[in-house]
Each structure stands twice: as C-alpha cells, then as structure tokens.
Short mmCIF file of C-alpha atoms in Angstrom, two decimals:
data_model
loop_
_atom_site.label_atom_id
_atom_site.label_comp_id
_atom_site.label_asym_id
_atom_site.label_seq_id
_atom_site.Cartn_x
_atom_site.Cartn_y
_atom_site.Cartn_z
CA UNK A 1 0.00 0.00 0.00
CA UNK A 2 1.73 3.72 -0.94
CA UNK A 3 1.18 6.87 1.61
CA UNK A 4 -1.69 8.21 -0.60
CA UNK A 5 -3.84 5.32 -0.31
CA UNK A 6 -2.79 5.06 3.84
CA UNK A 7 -3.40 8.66 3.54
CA UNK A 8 -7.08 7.70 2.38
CA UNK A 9 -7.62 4.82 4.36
CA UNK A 10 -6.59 7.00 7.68
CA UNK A 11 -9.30 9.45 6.44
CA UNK A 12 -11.77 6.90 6.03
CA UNK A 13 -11.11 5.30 9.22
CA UNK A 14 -11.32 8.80 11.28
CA UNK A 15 -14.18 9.42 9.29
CA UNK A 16 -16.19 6.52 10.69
CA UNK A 17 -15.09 6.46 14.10
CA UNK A 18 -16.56 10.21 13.99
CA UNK A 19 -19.79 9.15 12.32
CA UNK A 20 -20.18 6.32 15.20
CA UNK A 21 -20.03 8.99 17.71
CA UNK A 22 -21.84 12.11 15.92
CA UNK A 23 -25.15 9.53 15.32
CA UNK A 24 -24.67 8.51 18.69
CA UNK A 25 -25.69 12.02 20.09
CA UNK A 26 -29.68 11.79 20.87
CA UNK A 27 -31.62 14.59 18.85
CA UNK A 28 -32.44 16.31 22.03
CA UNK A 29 -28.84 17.10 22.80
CA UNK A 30 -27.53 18.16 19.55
CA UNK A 31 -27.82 21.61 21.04
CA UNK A 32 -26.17 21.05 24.35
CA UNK A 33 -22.46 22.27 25.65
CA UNK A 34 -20.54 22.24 28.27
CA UNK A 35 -20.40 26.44 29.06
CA UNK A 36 -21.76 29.43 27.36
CA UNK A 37 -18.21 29.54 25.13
CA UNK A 38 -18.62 26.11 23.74
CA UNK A 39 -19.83 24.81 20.19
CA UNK A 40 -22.47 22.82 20.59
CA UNK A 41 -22.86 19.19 19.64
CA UNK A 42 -24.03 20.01 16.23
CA UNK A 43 -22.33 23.62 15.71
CA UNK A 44 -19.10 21.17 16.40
CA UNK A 45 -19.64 18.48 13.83
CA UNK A 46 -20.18 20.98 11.35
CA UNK A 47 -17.04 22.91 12.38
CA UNK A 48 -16.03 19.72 11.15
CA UNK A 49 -17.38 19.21 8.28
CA UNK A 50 -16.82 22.90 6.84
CA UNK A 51 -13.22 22.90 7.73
CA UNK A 52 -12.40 20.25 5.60
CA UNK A 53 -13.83 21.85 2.92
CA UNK A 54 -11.59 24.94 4.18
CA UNK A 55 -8.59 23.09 3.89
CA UNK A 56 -9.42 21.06 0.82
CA UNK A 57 -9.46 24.82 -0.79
CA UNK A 58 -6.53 25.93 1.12
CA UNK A 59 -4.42 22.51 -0.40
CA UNK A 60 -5.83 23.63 -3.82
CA UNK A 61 -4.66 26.99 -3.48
CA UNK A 62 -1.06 25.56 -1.77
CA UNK A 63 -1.86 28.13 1.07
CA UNK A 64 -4.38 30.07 3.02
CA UNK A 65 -7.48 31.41 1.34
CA UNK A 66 -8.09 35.04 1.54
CA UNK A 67 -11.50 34.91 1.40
CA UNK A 68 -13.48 31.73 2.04
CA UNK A 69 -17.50 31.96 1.01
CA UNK A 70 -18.65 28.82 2.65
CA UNK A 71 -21.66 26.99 1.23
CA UNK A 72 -22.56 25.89 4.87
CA UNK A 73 -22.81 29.46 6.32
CA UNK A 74 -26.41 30.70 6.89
CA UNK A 75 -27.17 27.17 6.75
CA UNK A 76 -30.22 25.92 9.71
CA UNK A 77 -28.72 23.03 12.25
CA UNK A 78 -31.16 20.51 11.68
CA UNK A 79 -29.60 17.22 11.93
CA UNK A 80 -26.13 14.75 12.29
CA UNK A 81 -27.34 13.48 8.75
CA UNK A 82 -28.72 16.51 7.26
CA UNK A 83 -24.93 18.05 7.93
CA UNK A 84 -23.49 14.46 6.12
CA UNK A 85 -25.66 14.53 3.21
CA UNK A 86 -24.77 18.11 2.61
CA UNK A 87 -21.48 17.83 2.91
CA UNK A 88 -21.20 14.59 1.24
CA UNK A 89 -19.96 15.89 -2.25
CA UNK A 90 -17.60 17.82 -0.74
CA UNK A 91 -15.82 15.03 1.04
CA UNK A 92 -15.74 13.44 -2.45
CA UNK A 93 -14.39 15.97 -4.23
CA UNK A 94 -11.61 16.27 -1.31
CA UNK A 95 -11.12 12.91 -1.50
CA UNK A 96 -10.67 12.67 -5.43
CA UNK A 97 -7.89 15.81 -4.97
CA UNK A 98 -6.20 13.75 -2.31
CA UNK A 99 -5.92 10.37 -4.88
CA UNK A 100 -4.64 13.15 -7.62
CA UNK A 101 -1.10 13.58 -5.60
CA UNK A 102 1.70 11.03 -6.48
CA UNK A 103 4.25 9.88 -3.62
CA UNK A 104 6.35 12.80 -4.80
CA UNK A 105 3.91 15.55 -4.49
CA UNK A 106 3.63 14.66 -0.49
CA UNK A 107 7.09 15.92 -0.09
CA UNK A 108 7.56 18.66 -2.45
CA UNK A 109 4.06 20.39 -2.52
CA UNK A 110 4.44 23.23 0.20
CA UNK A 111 0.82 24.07 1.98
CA UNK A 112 1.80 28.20 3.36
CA UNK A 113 -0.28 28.80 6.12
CA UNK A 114 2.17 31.50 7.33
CA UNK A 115 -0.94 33.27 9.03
CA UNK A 116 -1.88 30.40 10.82
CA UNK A 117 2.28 29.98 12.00
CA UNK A 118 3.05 27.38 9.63
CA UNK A 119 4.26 26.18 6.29
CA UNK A 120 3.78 22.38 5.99
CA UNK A 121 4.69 19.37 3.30
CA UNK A 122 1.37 18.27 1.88
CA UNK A 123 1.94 15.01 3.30
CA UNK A 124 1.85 16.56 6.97
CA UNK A 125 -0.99 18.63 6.18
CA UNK A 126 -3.36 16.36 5.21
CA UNK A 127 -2.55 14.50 8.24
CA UNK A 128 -3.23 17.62 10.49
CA UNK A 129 -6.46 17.81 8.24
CA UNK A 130 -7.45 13.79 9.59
CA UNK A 131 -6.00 14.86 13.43
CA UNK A 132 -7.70 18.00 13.60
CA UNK A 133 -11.49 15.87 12.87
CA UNK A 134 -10.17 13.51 15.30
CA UNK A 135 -9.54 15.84 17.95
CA UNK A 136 -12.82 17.65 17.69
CA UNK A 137 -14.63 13.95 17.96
CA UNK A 138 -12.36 13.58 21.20
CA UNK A 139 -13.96 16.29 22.41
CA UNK A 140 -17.82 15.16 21.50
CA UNK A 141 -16.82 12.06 23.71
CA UNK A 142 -16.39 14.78 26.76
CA UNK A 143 -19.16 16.20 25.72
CA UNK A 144 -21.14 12.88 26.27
CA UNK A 145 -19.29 12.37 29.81
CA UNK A 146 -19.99 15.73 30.95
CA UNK A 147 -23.66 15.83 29.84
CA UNK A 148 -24.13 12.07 31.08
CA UNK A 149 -24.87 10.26 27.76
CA UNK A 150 -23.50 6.79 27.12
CA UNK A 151 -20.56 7.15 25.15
CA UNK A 152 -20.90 4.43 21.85
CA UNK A 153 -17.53 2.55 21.62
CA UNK A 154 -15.23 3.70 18.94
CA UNK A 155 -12.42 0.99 19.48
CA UNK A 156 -13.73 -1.74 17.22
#
C-alpha cells in the first residue's frame, strides 16, 4: 500500500469512528455544551465538516485562502445526517484531490499557512487535516461524559 492510499484509508477510518459517535448524540442534545463559550454538539460536527472543505481549498490553493464563502454558512442546524448529506460531495471531491497527488507531491508540494504559524509538506498537512477531525470527535466524547450520555464505543 503507498502513503496516498494510507493517507485515504486513515481518512476513512477517522471518518467513521466520527460518524459512530456524531449519530450517537440523541436529537435532544444536539444543542447542548458544556459552558456558554462552547460549540455545541451540532455547531461542532459541522465545524467539522466545513473545515475540511476549508482546507481542501486551502491545499488547492497551496496556502491560506483570503477569502473563504462557505456553502454551509447561513445554513439551519437541523440534523447529524442533514450536515453528512450536505457535505457529502464535498468530502468526495476532497477525497478525489487527495488520490490526484503522487508519492512525490507529499514531499515537495508546500501548503503556506504562514498566518496560521506554519508552512507544511502536503503530506503533513493532510494528516493535520485527519487529526484535527479527530480531535474535535475527542472532544464530542467529553461532551457525552460531561452531559451524562452513554458514550458508543469507537475501538472496534
């Protein structure tokens, strides 16, 4: 197996393990978090879901966007799947850029995100891409702790 296709599989994998735990949440506490500063459940996921489509632009443009019109701004929370279905095609296309890079272009493809304190190898960004989703789904686990709901096991 070459790094792209680890590099997909990791994203799949992170990907599920996130869905097991955002479906998980009970309807009724989609809009629950832990203090007034917090995301909730739902504004979390689809922190998520938008960011990836952030960053897919951002390894497009081999840097930092200057201006980013999201297509899930002004959008109404609704649902876990309603925020998968819609974001769906983006994943795809993100995932169709990702199988575009050869071995090559993980090493020598610079990502400048000098305004976020880094310039990274496109290899290490799109693992900081898979981290950063599985950090946030960390968090939804303490979410579930703190609030008291079951927590559905993500270890399989």
């Amino acid at each position: 197996m070459n790094s792209i296709n680890l590099i997909i599989l990791n994203f799949n994998e992170v990907r599920r393990r996130s869905i097991k735990v955002w479906t998980s949440i009970p309807q009724e506490k989609l809009k629950w978090k832990p203090d007034d500063k917090a995301m909730t459940c739902l504004e979390m996921i689809r922190h998520v879901l938008e960011s990836e489509h952030y960053y897919h632009l951002a390894i497009k443009n081999r840097g930092s966007l200057s201006n980013f019109d999201s297509p899930f701004e002004n959008r109404p929370f609704t649902s876990v799947n309603a925020e998968l279905d819609f974001a769906e095609p983006y994943r795809k296309q993100f995932l169709d850029t990702i199988k575009s890079f050869s071995e090559e272009d993980l090493k020598n493809i610079k990502i400048d995100r000098s305004d976020s304190g880094y310039i990274r190898d496109l290899g290490d960004m799109l693992l900081r891409v898979a981290y950063h989703e599985s950090v946030h789904t960390g968090q939804l686990l303490d979410y579930l702790r703190s609030a008291g709901i079951p927590r559905i096991r993500i270890w399989d």
